[in-house]
Amino acid sequence: MKEFRLDELEAERAANDGAYLQFLRERNMSVGLYALDAGSHDPQRPHGQDEVYFVASGRASMTVGLETTEVARGSVVYVPAGVAHKFHHISEDLRVLVVFSPPEA
């Protein structure tokens, strides 16, 4: 078993000065914490893996392909491999758990 605390992951991510912290990597998946502050720009490009985003805190819009939705704490969004996607209009600091399957390259 592996157990993680969001506050500890956030502290580690911030200490490493990055928007993304991969904290789990296994044979069939990887998991990370993605952080975007209010008003910031999301530089993501399509990934070669399927992804699931779970919004732990914050508020923003998210566009996946041609569809846009509002996301906030508790939102879960699936993004198929190769599909363009971005968070935008980030109105509250966003903290998102990201699951990649297979693991992020």
Short mmCIF file of N, CA and C in Angstrom, two decimals:
data_model
loop_
_atom_site.label_atom_id
_atom_site.label_comp_id
_atom_site.label_asym_id
_atom_site.label_seq_id
_atom_site.Cartn_x
_atom_site.Cartn_y
_atom_site.Cartn_z
N MET A 1 0.84 -1.18 0.00
CA MET A 1 0.00 0.00 0.00
C MET A 1 0.88 1.24 0.00
N LYS A 2 0.42 2.25 -0.72
CA LYS A 2 1.06 3.56 -0.70
C LYS A 2 -0.01 4.56 -0.36
N GLU A 3 0.32 5.50 0.51
CA GLU A 3 -0.66 6.49 0.96
C GLU A 3 -0.04 7.87 0.83
N PHE A 4 -0.84 8.84 0.39
CA PHE A 4 -0.36 10.19 0.16
C PHE A 4 -1.32 11.19 0.79
N ARG A 5 -0.78 12.33 1.19
CA ARG A 5 -1.59 13.42 1.73
C ARG A 5 -1.45 14.61 0.80
N LEU A 6 -2.57 15.17 0.42
CA LEU A 6 -2.57 16.27 -0.53
C LEU A 6 -1.73 17.45 -0.04
N ASP A 7 -1.81 17.79 1.24
CA ASP A 7 -1.05 18.93 1.75
C ASP A 7 0.46 18.68 1.65
N GLU A 8 0.89 17.44 1.87
CA GLU A 8 2.31 17.10 1.75
C GLU A 8 2.76 17.11 0.29
N LEU A 9 1.92 16.62 -0.60
CA LEU A 9 2.24 16.66 -2.03
C LEU A 9 2.35 18.09 -2.53
N GLU A 10 1.43 18.94 -2.08
CA GLU A 10 1.46 20.35 -2.47
C GLU A 10 2.74 21.03 -1.98
N ALA A 11 3.15 20.72 -0.77
CA ALA A 11 4.39 21.31 -0.23
C ALA A 11 5.60 20.84 -1.04
N GLU A 12 5.64 19.56 -1.39
CA GLU A 12 6.75 19.04 -2.19
C GLU A 12 6.76 19.66 -3.58
N ARG A 13 5.59 19.78 -4.20
CA ARG A 13 5.49 20.40 -5.52
C ARG A 13 5.99 21.84 -5.48
N ALA A 14 5.53 22.59 -4.49
CA ALA A 14 5.94 24.00 -4.37
C ALA A 14 7.43 24.13 -4.11
N ALA A 15 8.00 23.24 -3.31
CA ALA A 15 9.43 23.29 -3.00
C ALA A 15 10.27 23.01 -4.23
N ASN A 16 9.73 22.27 -5.18
CA ASN A 16 10.46 21.95 -6.40
C ASN A 16 10.20 22.95 -7.53
N ASP A 17 9.46 24.02 -7.23
CA ASP A 17 9.21 25.11 -8.19
C ASP A 17 8.63 24.63 -9.52
N GLY A 18 7.73 23.67 -9.47
CA GLY A 18 7.12 23.21 -10.71
C GLY A 18 5.62 23.17 -10.59
N ALA A 19 4.95 23.21 -11.75
CA ALA A 19 3.49 23.14 -11.75
C ALA A 19 3.01 21.70 -11.59
N TYR A 20 3.91 20.72 -11.87
CA TYR A 20 3.50 19.32 -11.85
C TYR A 20 4.46 18.49 -11.02
N LEU A 21 3.90 17.61 -10.20
CA LEU A 21 4.68 16.69 -9.39
C LEU A 21 4.13 15.29 -9.60
N GLN A 22 4.92 14.43 -10.25
CA GLN A 22 4.52 13.02 -10.36
C GLN A 22 4.89 12.36 -9.03
N PHE A 23 3.91 11.75 -8.35
CA PHE A 23 4.20 11.16 -7.06
C PHE A 23 3.96 9.65 -7.02
N LEU A 24 3.46 9.08 -8.11
CA LEU A 24 3.27 7.64 -8.17
C LEU A 24 3.45 7.19 -9.61
N ARG A 25 4.26 6.15 -9.78
CA ARG A 25 4.46 5.57 -11.11
C ARG A 25 4.47 4.06 -10.96
N GLU A 26 3.54 3.42 -11.63
CA GLU A 26 3.43 1.97 -11.61
C GLU A 26 3.42 1.46 -13.05
N ARG A 27 3.34 0.16 -13.22
CA ARG A 27 3.41 -0.45 -14.54
C ARG A 27 2.33 0.07 -15.48
N ASN A 28 1.10 0.24 -14.98
CA ASN A 28 -0.03 0.59 -15.85
C ASN A 28 -0.55 2.02 -15.70
N MET A 29 0.05 2.79 -14.80
CA MET A 29 -0.45 4.16 -14.61
C MET A 29 0.58 5.00 -13.87
N SER A 30 0.40 6.30 -13.96
CA SER A 30 1.14 7.24 -13.12
C SER A 30 0.15 8.29 -12.62
N VAL A 31 0.49 8.92 -11.49
CA VAL A 31 -0.39 9.91 -10.88
C VAL A 31 0.46 11.11 -10.47
N GLY A 32 -0.09 12.30 -10.71
CA GLY A 32 0.62 13.51 -10.33
C GLY A 32 -0.33 14.57 -9.84
N LEU A 33 0.26 15.61 -9.26
CA LEU A 33 -0.47 16.79 -8.81
C LEU A 33 -0.12 17.94 -9.74
N TYR A 34 -1.13 18.56 -10.33
CA TYR A 34 -0.95 19.67 -11.26
C TYR A 34 -1.52 20.92 -10.60
N ALA A 35 -0.76 22.02 -10.62
CA ALA A 35 -1.17 23.25 -9.97
C ALA A 35 -1.12 24.41 -10.95
N LEU A 36 -2.20 25.14 -11.02
CA LEU A 36 -2.27 26.37 -11.81
C LEU A 36 -2.90 27.44 -10.94
N ASP A 37 -2.22 28.56 -10.78
CA ASP A 37 -2.75 29.63 -9.96
C ASP A 37 -3.78 30.45 -10.73
N ALA A 38 -4.64 31.12 -10.00
CA ALA A 38 -5.68 31.96 -10.60
C ALA A 38 -5.05 32.92 -11.60
N GLY A 39 -5.66 33.01 -12.78
CA GLY A 39 -5.19 33.91 -13.81
C GLY A 39 -4.04 33.39 -14.65
N SER A 40 -3.51 32.22 -14.32
CA SER A 40 -2.35 31.71 -15.06
C SER A 40 -2.78 31.02 -16.36
N HIS A 41 -1.78 30.68 -17.17
CA HIS A 41 -1.97 30.04 -18.47
C HIS A 41 -1.59 28.57 -18.36
N ASP A 42 -2.38 27.69 -18.94
CA ASP A 42 -2.11 26.25 -18.96
C ASP A 42 -1.37 25.91 -20.25
N PRO A 43 -0.09 25.51 -20.15
CA PRO A 43 0.71 25.24 -21.36
C PRO A 43 0.60 23.82 -21.91
N GLN A 44 -0.34 23.03 -21.43
CA GLN A 44 -0.42 21.62 -21.84
C GLN A 44 -0.57 21.44 -23.34
N ARG A 45 -0.03 20.33 -23.81
CA ARG A 45 -0.22 19.84 -25.17
C ARG A 45 -0.84 18.44 -25.04
N PRO A 46 -1.44 17.94 -26.10
CA PRO A 46 -2.02 16.59 -26.02
C PRO A 46 -0.98 15.56 -25.56
N HIS A 47 -1.44 14.61 -24.79
CA HIS A 47 -0.58 13.54 -24.28
C HIS A 47 -0.86 12.25 -25.02
N GLY A 48 0.10 11.33 -24.98
CA GLY A 48 -0.04 10.05 -25.65
C GLY A 48 -0.74 9.01 -24.80
N GLN A 49 -1.25 9.41 -23.63
CA GLN A 49 -1.92 8.50 -22.72
C GLN A 49 -3.34 9.01 -22.43
N ASP A 50 -4.23 8.08 -22.08
CA ASP A 50 -5.52 8.49 -21.54
C ASP A 50 -5.26 9.16 -20.19
N GLU A 51 -6.12 10.12 -19.83
CA GLU A 51 -5.96 10.84 -18.56
C GLU A 51 -7.30 10.98 -17.86
N VAL A 52 -7.24 11.00 -16.54
CA VAL A 52 -8.38 11.36 -15.72
C VAL A 52 -7.91 12.49 -14.81
N TYR A 53 -8.66 13.58 -14.81
CA TYR A 53 -8.38 14.73 -13.96
C TYR A 53 -9.41 14.76 -12.83
N PHE A 54 -8.93 14.87 -11.59
CA PHE A 54 -9.80 15.05 -10.43
C PHE A 54 -9.44 16.38 -9.80
N VAL A 55 -10.38 17.33 -9.79
CA VAL A 55 -10.12 18.65 -9.23
C VAL A 55 -10.26 18.59 -7.71
N ALA A 56 -9.13 18.79 -7.02
CA ALA A 56 -9.12 18.76 -5.56
C ALA A 56 -9.52 20.11 -4.98
N SER A 57 -9.19 21.19 -5.69
CA SER A 57 -9.58 22.53 -5.24
C SER A 57 -9.45 23.50 -6.41
N GLY A 58 -10.15 24.61 -6.29
CA GLY A 58 -10.08 25.66 -7.31
C GLY A 58 -11.28 25.66 -8.23
N ARG A 59 -11.19 26.57 -9.21
CA ARG A 59 -12.30 26.74 -10.16
C ARG A 59 -11.72 27.26 -11.47
N ALA A 60 -12.22 26.68 -12.59
CA ALA A 60 -11.74 27.08 -13.92
C ALA A 60 -12.70 26.54 -14.97
N SER A 61 -12.42 26.91 -16.21
CA SER A 61 -13.06 26.26 -17.35
C SER A 61 -12.05 25.27 -17.90
N MET A 62 -12.55 24.22 -18.53
CA MET A 62 -11.68 23.24 -19.18
C MET A 62 -12.26 22.91 -20.54
N THR A 63 -11.40 22.97 -21.54
CA THR A 63 -11.81 22.59 -22.89
C THR A 63 -11.09 21.31 -23.26
N VAL A 64 -11.85 20.34 -23.72
CA VAL A 64 -11.33 19.05 -24.19
C VAL A 64 -11.88 18.88 -25.61
N GLY A 65 -10.98 18.88 -26.59
CA GLY A 65 -11.44 18.84 -27.97
C GLY A 65 -12.26 20.09 -28.26
N LEU A 66 -13.50 19.92 -28.65
CA LEU A 66 -14.39 21.04 -28.96
C LEU A 66 -15.39 21.34 -27.84
N GLU A 67 -15.29 20.62 -26.71
CA GLU A 67 -16.23 20.78 -25.61
C GLU A 67 -15.60 21.55 -24.46
N THR A 68 -16.37 22.45 -23.86
CA THR A 68 -15.91 23.22 -22.71
C THR A 68 -16.88 23.01 -21.56
N THR A 69 -16.31 22.88 -20.35
CA THR A 69 -17.12 22.72 -19.14
C THR A 69 -16.48 23.52 -18.02
N GLU A 70 -17.28 23.83 -17.01
CA GLU A 70 -16.76 24.47 -15.81
C GLU A 70 -16.36 23.37 -14.85
N VAL A 71 -15.19 23.52 -14.21
CA VAL A 71 -14.73 22.54 -13.23
C VAL A 71 -14.47 23.23 -11.90
N ALA A 72 -14.68 22.48 -10.84
CA ALA A 72 -14.46 22.97 -9.47
C ALA A 72 -14.20 21.75 -8.60
N ARG A 73 -13.94 21.98 -7.33
CA ARG A 73 -13.66 20.88 -6.40
C ARG A 73 -14.66 19.74 -6.58
N GLY A 74 -14.12 18.55 -6.79
CA GLY A 74 -14.96 17.36 -6.97
C GLY A 74 -15.21 16.98 -8.42
N SER A 75 -14.87 17.85 -9.37
CA SER A 75 -15.06 17.52 -10.78
C SER A 75 -14.08 16.44 -11.22
N VAL A 76 -14.55 15.55 -12.08
CA VAL A 76 -13.71 14.51 -12.67
C VAL A 76 -13.91 14.58 -14.18
N VAL A 77 -12.79 14.67 -14.93
CA VAL A 77 -12.86 14.80 -16.38
C VAL A 77 -11.94 13.76 -17.01
N TYR A 78 -12.46 13.02 -17.97
CA TYR A 78 -11.67 12.06 -18.73
C TYR A 78 -11.24 12.70 -20.04
N VAL A 79 -9.94 12.53 -20.39
CA VAL A 79 -9.40 13.05 -21.64
C VAL A 79 -8.75 11.88 -22.39
N PRO A 80 -9.26 11.52 -23.57
CA PRO A 80 -8.64 10.44 -24.34
C PRO A 80 -7.25 10.84 -24.84
N ALA A 81 -6.40 9.86 -25.03
CA ALA A 81 -5.06 10.10 -25.55
C ALA A 81 -5.13 10.88 -26.86
N GLY A 82 -4.21 11.84 -27.00
CA GLY A 82 -4.09 12.59 -28.24
C GLY A 82 -5.05 13.74 -28.43
N VAL A 83 -5.99 13.95 -27.51
CA VAL A 83 -6.99 15.02 -27.65
C VAL A 83 -6.47 16.29 -26.97
N ALA A 84 -6.56 17.42 -27.68
CA ALA A 84 -6.14 18.72 -27.12
C ALA A 84 -7.03 19.06 -25.93
N HIS A 85 -6.42 19.62 -24.88
CA HIS A 85 -7.17 19.99 -23.69
C HIS A 85 -6.40 21.05 -22.91
N LYS A 86 -7.14 21.95 -22.26
CA LYS A 86 -6.53 23.02 -21.47
C LYS A 86 -7.51 23.51 -20.43
N PHE A 87 -6.94 23.95 -19.29
CA PHE A 87 -7.69 24.72 -18.32
C PHE A 87 -7.56 26.18 -18.71
N HIS A 88 -8.59 26.97 -18.51
CA HIS A 88 -8.54 28.40 -18.81
C HIS A 88 -9.54 29.13 -17.93
N HIS A 89 -9.49 30.45 -17.95
CA HIS A 89 -10.33 31.26 -17.08
C HIS A 89 -10.26 30.73 -15.65
N ILE A 90 -9.04 30.56 -15.18
CA ILE A 90 -8.80 30.01 -13.83
C ILE A 90 -9.09 31.11 -12.82
N SER A 91 -10.21 30.98 -12.12
CA SER A 91 -10.65 32.05 -11.20
C SER A 91 -10.23 31.80 -9.76
N GLU A 92 -9.91 30.55 -9.42
CA GLU A 92 -9.39 30.20 -8.09
C GLU A 92 -8.23 29.24 -8.29
N ASP A 93 -7.18 29.36 -7.47
CA ASP A 93 -6.02 28.48 -7.59
C ASP A 93 -6.49 27.04 -7.75
N LEU A 94 -5.98 26.38 -8.79
CA LEU A 94 -6.43 25.05 -9.18
C LEU A 94 -5.41 24.01 -8.76
N ARG A 95 -5.87 22.96 -8.08
CA ARG A 95 -5.04 21.82 -7.72
C ARG A 95 -5.76 20.57 -8.21
N VAL A 96 -5.09 19.83 -9.10
CA VAL A 96 -5.73 18.73 -9.81
C VAL A 96 -4.87 17.48 -9.71
N LEU A 97 -5.48 16.35 -9.36
CA LEU A 97 -4.81 15.07 -9.43
C LEU A 97 -5.01 14.53 -10.84
N VAL A 98 -3.91 14.06 -11.45
CA VAL A 98 -3.94 13.59 -12.83
C VAL A 98 -3.48 12.14 -12.86
N VAL A 99 -4.32 11.27 -13.42
CA VAL A 99 -3.97 9.86 -13.58
C VAL A 99 -3.73 9.60 -15.06
N PHE A 100 -2.53 9.12 -15.40
CA PHE A 100 -2.18 8.75 -16.78
C PHE A 100 -2.18 7.23 -16.89
N SER A 101 -2.76 6.71 -17.99
CA SER A 101 -2.70 5.27 -18.24
C SER A 101 -2.54 5.06 -19.73
N PRO A 102 -1.46 4.40 -20.14
CA PRO A 102 -0.33 3.92 -19.35
C PRO A 102 0.44 5.09 -18.74
N PRO A 103 1.49 4.83 -17.95
CA PRO A 103 2.21 5.91 -17.28
C PRO A 103 2.69 6.98 -18.26
N GLU A 104 2.75 8.19 -17.76
CA GLU A 104 3.27 9.30 -18.56
C GLU A 104 4.70 9.01 -18.97
N ALA A 105 5.03 9.29 -20.21
CA ALA A 105 6.37 9.01 -20.74
C ALA A 105 7.42 9.92 -20.14
#
